[in-house]
PDB file of C-alpha atoms in Angstrom:
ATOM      1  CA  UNK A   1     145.153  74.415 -28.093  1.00 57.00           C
ATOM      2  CA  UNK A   2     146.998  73.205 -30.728  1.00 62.00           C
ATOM      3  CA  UNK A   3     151.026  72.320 -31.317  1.00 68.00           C
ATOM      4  CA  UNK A   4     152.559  74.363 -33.740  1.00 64.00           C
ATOM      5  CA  UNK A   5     154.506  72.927 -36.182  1.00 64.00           C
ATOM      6  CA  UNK A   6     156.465  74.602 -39.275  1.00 63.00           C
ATOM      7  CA  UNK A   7     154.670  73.461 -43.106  1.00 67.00           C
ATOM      8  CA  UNK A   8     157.705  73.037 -45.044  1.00 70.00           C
ATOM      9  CA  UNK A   9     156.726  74.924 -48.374  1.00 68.00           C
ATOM     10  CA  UNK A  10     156.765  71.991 -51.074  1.00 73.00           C
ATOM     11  CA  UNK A  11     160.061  73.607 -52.850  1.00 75.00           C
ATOM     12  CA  UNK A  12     162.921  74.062 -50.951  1.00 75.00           C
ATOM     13  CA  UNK A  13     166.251  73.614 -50.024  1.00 76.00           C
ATOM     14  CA  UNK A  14     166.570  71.369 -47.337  1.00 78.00           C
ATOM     15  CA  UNK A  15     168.047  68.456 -48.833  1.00 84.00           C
ATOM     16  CA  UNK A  16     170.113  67.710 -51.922  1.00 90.00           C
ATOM     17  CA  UNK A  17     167.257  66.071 -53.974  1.00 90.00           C
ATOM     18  CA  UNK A  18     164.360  68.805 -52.484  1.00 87.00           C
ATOM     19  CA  UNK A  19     167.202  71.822 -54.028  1.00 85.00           C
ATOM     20  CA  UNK A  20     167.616  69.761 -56.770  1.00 88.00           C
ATOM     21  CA  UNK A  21     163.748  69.730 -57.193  1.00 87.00           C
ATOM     22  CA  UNK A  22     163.525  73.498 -56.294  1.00 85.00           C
ATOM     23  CA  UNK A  23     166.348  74.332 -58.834  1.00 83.00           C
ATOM     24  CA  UNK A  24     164.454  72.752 -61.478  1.00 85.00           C
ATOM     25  CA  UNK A  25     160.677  74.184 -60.689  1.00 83.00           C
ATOM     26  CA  UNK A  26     163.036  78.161 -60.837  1.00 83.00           C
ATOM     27  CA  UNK A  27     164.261  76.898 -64.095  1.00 81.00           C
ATOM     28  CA  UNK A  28     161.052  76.451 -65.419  1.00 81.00           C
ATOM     29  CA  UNK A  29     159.538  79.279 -64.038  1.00 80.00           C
ATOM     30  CA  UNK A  30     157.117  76.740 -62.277  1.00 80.00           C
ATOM     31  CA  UNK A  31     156.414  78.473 -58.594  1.00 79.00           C
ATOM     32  CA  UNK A  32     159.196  80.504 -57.789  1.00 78.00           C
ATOM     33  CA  UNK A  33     156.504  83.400 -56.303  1.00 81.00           C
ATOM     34  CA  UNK A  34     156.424  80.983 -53.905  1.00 81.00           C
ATOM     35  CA  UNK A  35     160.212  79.551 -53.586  1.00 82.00           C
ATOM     36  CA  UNK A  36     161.488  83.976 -53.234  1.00 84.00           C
ATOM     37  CA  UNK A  37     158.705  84.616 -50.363  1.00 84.00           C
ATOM     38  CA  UNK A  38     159.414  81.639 -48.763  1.00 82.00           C
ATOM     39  CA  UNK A  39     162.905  81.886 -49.059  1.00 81.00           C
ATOM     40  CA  UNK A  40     162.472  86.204 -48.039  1.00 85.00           C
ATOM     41  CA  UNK A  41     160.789  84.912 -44.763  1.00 83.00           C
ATOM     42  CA  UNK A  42     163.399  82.909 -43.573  1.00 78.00           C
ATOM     43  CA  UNK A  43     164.600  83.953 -40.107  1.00 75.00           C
ATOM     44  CA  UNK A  44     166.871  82.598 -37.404  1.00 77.00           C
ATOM     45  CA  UNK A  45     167.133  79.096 -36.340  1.00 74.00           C
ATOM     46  CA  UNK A  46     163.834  77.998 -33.853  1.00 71.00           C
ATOM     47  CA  UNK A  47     161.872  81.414 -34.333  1.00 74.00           C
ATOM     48  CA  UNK A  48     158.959  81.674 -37.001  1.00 71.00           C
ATOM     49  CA  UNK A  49     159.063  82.387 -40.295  1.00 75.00           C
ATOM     50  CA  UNK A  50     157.924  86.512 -40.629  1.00 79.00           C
ATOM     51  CA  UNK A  51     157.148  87.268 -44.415  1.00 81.00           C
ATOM     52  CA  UNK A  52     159.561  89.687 -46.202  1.00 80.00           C
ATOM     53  CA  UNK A  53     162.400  89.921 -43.133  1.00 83.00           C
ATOM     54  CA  UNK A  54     164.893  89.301 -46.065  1.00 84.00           C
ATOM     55  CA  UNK A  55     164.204  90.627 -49.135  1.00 86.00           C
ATOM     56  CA  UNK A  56     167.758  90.475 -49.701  1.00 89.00           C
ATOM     57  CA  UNK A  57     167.388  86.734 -49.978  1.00 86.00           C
ATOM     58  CA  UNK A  58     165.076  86.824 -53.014  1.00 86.00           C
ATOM     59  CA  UNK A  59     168.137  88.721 -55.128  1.00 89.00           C
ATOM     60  CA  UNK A  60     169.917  85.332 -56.376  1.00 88.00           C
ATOM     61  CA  UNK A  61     166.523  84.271 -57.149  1.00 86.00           C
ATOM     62  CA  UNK A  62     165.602  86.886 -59.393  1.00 86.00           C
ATOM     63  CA  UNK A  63     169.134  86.915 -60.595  1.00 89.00           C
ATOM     64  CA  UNK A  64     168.907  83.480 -61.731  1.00 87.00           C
ATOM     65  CA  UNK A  65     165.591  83.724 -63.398  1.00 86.00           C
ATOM     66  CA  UNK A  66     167.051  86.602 -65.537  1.00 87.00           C
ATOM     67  CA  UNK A  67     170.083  84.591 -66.093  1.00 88.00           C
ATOM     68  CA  UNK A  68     167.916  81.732 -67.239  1.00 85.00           C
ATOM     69  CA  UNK A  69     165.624  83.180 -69.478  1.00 84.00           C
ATOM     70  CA  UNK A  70     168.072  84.948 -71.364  1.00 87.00           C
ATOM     71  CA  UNK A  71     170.413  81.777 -71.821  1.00 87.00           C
ATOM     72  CA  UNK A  72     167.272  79.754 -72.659  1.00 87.00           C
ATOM     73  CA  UNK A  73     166.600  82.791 -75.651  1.00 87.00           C
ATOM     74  CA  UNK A  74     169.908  82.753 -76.709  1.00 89.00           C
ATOM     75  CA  UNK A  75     170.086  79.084 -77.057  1.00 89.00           C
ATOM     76  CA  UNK A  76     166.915  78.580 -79.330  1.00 89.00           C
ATOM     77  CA  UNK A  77     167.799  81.491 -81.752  1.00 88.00           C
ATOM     78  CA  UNK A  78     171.740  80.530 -82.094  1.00 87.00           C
ATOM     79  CA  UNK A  79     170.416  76.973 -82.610  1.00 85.00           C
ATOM     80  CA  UNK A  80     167.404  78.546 -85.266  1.00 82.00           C
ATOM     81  CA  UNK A  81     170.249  80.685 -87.241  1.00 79.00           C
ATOM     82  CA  UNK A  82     173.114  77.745 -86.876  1.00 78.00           C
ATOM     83  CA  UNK A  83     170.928  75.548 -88.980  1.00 74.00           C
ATOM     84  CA  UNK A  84     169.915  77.606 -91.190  1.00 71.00           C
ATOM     85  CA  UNK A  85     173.669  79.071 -91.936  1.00 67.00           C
ATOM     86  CA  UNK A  86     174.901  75.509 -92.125  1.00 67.00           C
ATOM     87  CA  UNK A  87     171.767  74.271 -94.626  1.00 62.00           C
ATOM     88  CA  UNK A  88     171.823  77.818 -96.730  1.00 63.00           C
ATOM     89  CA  UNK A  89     168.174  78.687 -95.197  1.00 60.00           C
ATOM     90  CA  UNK A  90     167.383  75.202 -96.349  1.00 62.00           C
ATOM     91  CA  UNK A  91     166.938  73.254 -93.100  1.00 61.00           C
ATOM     92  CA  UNK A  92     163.300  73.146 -93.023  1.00 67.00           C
ATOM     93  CA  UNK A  93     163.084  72.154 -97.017  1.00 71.00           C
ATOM     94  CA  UNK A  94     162.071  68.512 -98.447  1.00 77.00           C
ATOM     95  CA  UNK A  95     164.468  67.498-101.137  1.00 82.00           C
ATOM     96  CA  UNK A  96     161.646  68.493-103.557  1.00 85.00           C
ATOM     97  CA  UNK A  97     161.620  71.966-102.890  1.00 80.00           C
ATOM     98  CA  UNK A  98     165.458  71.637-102.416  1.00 79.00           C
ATOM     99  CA  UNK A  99     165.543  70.832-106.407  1.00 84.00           C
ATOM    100  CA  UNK A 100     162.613  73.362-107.456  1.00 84.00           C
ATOM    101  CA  UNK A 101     164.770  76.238-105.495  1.00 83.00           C
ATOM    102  CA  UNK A 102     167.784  75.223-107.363  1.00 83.00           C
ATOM    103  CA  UNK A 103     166.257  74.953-110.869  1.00 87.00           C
ATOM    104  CA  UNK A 104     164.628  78.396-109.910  1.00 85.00           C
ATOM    105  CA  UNK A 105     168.268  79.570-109.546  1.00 84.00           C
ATOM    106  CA  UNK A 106     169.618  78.153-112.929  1.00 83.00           C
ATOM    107  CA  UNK A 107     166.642  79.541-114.790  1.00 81.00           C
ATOM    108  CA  UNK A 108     166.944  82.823-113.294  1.00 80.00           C
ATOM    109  CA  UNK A 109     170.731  82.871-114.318  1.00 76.00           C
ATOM    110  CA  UNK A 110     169.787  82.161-117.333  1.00 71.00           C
ATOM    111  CA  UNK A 111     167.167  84.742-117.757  1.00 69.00           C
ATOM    112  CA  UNK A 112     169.513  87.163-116.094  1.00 68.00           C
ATOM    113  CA  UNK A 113     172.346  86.971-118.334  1.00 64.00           C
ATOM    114  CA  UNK A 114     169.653  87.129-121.116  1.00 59.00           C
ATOM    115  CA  UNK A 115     167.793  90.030-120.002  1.00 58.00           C
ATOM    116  CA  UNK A 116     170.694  92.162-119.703  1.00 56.00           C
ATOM    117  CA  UNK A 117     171.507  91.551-123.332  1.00 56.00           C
ATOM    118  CA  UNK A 118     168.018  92.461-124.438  1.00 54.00           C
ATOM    119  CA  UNK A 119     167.172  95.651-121.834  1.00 50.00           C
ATOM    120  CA  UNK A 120     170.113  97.505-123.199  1.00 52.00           C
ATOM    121  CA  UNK A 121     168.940  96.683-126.558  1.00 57.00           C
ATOM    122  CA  UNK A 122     165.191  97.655-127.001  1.00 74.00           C
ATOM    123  CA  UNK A 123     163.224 100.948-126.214  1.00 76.00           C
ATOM    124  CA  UNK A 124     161.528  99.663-123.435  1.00 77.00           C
ATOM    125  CA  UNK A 125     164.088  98.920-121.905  1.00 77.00           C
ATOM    126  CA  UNK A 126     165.689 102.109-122.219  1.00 80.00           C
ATOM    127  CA  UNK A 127     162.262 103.715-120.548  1.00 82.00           C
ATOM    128  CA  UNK A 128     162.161 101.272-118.091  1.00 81.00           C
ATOM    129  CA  UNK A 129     165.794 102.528-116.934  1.00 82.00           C
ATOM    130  CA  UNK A 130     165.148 106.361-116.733  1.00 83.00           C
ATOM    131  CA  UNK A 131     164.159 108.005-113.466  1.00 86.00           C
ATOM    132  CA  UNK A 132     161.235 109.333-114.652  1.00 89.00           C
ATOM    133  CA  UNK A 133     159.416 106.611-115.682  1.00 87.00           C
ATOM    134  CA  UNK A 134     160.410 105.090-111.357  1.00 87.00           C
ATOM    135  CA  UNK A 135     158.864 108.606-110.528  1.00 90.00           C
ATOM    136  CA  UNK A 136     155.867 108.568-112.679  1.00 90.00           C
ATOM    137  CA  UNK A 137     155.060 105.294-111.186  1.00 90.00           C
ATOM    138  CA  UNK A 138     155.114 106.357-107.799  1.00 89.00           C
ATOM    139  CA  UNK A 139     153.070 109.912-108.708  1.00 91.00           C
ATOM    140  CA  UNK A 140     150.043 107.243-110.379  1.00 92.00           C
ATOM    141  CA  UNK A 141     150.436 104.952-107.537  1.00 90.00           C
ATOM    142  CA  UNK A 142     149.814 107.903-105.365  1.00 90.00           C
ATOM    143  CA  UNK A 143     147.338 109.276-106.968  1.00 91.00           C
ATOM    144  CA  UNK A 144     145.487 106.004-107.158  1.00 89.00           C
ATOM    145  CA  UNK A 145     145.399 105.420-103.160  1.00 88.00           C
ATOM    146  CA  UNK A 146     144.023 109.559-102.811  1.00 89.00           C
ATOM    147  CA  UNK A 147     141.201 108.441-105.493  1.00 87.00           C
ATOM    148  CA  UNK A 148     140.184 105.455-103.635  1.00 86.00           C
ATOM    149  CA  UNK A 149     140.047 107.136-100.076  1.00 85.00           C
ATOM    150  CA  UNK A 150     138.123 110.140-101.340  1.00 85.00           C
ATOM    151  CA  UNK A 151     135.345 107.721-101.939  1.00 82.00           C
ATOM    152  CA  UNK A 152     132.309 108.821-100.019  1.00 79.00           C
ATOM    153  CA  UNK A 153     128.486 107.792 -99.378  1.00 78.00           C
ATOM    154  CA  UNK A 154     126.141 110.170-101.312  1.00 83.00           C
ATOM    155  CA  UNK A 155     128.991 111.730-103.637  1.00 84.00           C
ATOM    156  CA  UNK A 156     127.957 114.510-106.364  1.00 89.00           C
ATOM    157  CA  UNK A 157     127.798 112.928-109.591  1.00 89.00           C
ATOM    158  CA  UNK A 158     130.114 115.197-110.987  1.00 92.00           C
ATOM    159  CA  UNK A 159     132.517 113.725-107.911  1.00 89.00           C
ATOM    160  CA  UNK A 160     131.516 110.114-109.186  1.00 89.00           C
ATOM    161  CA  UNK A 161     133.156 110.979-112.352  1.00 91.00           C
ATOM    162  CA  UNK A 162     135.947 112.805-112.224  1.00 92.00           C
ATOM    163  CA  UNK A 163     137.022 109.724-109.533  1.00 90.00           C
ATOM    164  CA  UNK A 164     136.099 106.978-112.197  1.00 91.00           C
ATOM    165  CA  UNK A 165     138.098 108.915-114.817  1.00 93.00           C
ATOM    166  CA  UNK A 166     141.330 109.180-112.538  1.00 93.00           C
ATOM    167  CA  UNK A 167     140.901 105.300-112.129  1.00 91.00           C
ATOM    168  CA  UNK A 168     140.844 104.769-115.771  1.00 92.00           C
ATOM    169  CA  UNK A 169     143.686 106.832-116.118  1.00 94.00           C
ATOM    170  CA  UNK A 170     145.450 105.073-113.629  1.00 91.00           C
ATOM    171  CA  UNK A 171     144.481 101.453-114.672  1.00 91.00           C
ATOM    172  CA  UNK A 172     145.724 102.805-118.758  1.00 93.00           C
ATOM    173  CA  UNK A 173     148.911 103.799-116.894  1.00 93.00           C
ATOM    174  CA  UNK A 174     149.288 100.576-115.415  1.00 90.00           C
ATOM    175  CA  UNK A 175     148.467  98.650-118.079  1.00 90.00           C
ATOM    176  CA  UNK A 176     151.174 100.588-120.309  1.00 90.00           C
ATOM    177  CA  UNK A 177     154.317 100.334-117.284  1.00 88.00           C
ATOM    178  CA  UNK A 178     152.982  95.908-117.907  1.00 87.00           C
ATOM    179  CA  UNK A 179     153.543  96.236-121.163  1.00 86.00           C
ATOM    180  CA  UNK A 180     157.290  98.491-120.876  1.00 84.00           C
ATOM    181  CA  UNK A 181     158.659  96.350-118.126  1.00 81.00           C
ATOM    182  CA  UNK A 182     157.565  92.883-119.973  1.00 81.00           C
ATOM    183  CA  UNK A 183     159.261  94.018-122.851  1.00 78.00           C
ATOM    184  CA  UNK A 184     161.991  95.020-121.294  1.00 69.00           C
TER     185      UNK A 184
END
């Protein structure tokens, strides 16, 4: 026969530098299965180990990996949306797309301020301001996506072409809400 003798599981709590060890493997999520049964089997002093006698041991276990997690998710995104908020969403930038942004935003001012004086102005832009012309949009746009998923192998020619003349329709529509919103 054989002498018996106890493995000690390679994290545990022991000693100050083996909890320290064991603290840091449950941070990282690195073996813990292993650190909550061995810790769930623990049983008097000089008797043997029996798995699951104390599941109530493996609560602080499972309350500290919840703990963790969520502190380690919170961290990252307040750090992520910190430095953006302090950089105006410009932390990740180079200085050259730093300038192109803010010339974008001085020509767009620009074309702003001039736009408005020229949409109240013209006929286009009066269309391009009435309800309607939103709606009639949508109703072409709509009427577009039916067209295209009505498509079919082996359609009736007569199908073919009443299809082919809604998509003409639809692409002379198009082509005349380019022409009312570039004028405007």
């Amino acid at each position: 026969l054989f002498n018996r003798q106890w493995d000690k599981p390679m994290s545990n709590f022991d000693s100050f530098q083996e909890a320290m060890f064991s603290g840091y493997l449950l941070f990282l999520n690195n073996g813990w299965p292993n650190l909550i049964d061995s810790a769930m089997a623990v049983t008097e002093a000089g008797k043997a180990s029996v798995p699951l006698s104390r599941p109530e041991l493996g609560l602080p276990f499972v309350i500290f990996q919840l703990a963790a997690n969520v502190m380690i998710a919170q961290l990252i995104i307040s750090v992520v949306i910190t430095s953006l908020r302090q950089a105006n969403g410009s932390a990740f930038q180079t200085e050259d797309q730093k300038s192109w942004i803010s010339t974008v935003r001085v020509v767009d001012s620009k074309f702003r301020q001039f736009k408005k004086d020229q949409l109240s102005r013209g006929w286009a832009g009066r269309v391009a301001k009435q309800s309607w012309f939103f709606h009639a949009t949508n109703c072409v746009i709509m009427t577009n996506v039916i067209c295209m998923l009505s498509v079919t192998y082996q359609m009736s020619p007569l199908h073919t072409q009443t299809l082919e003349i809604i998509s003409v329709a639809c692409l002379a529509f198009y082509y005349f809400e380019m022409v009312i919103l570039v004028c405007a």
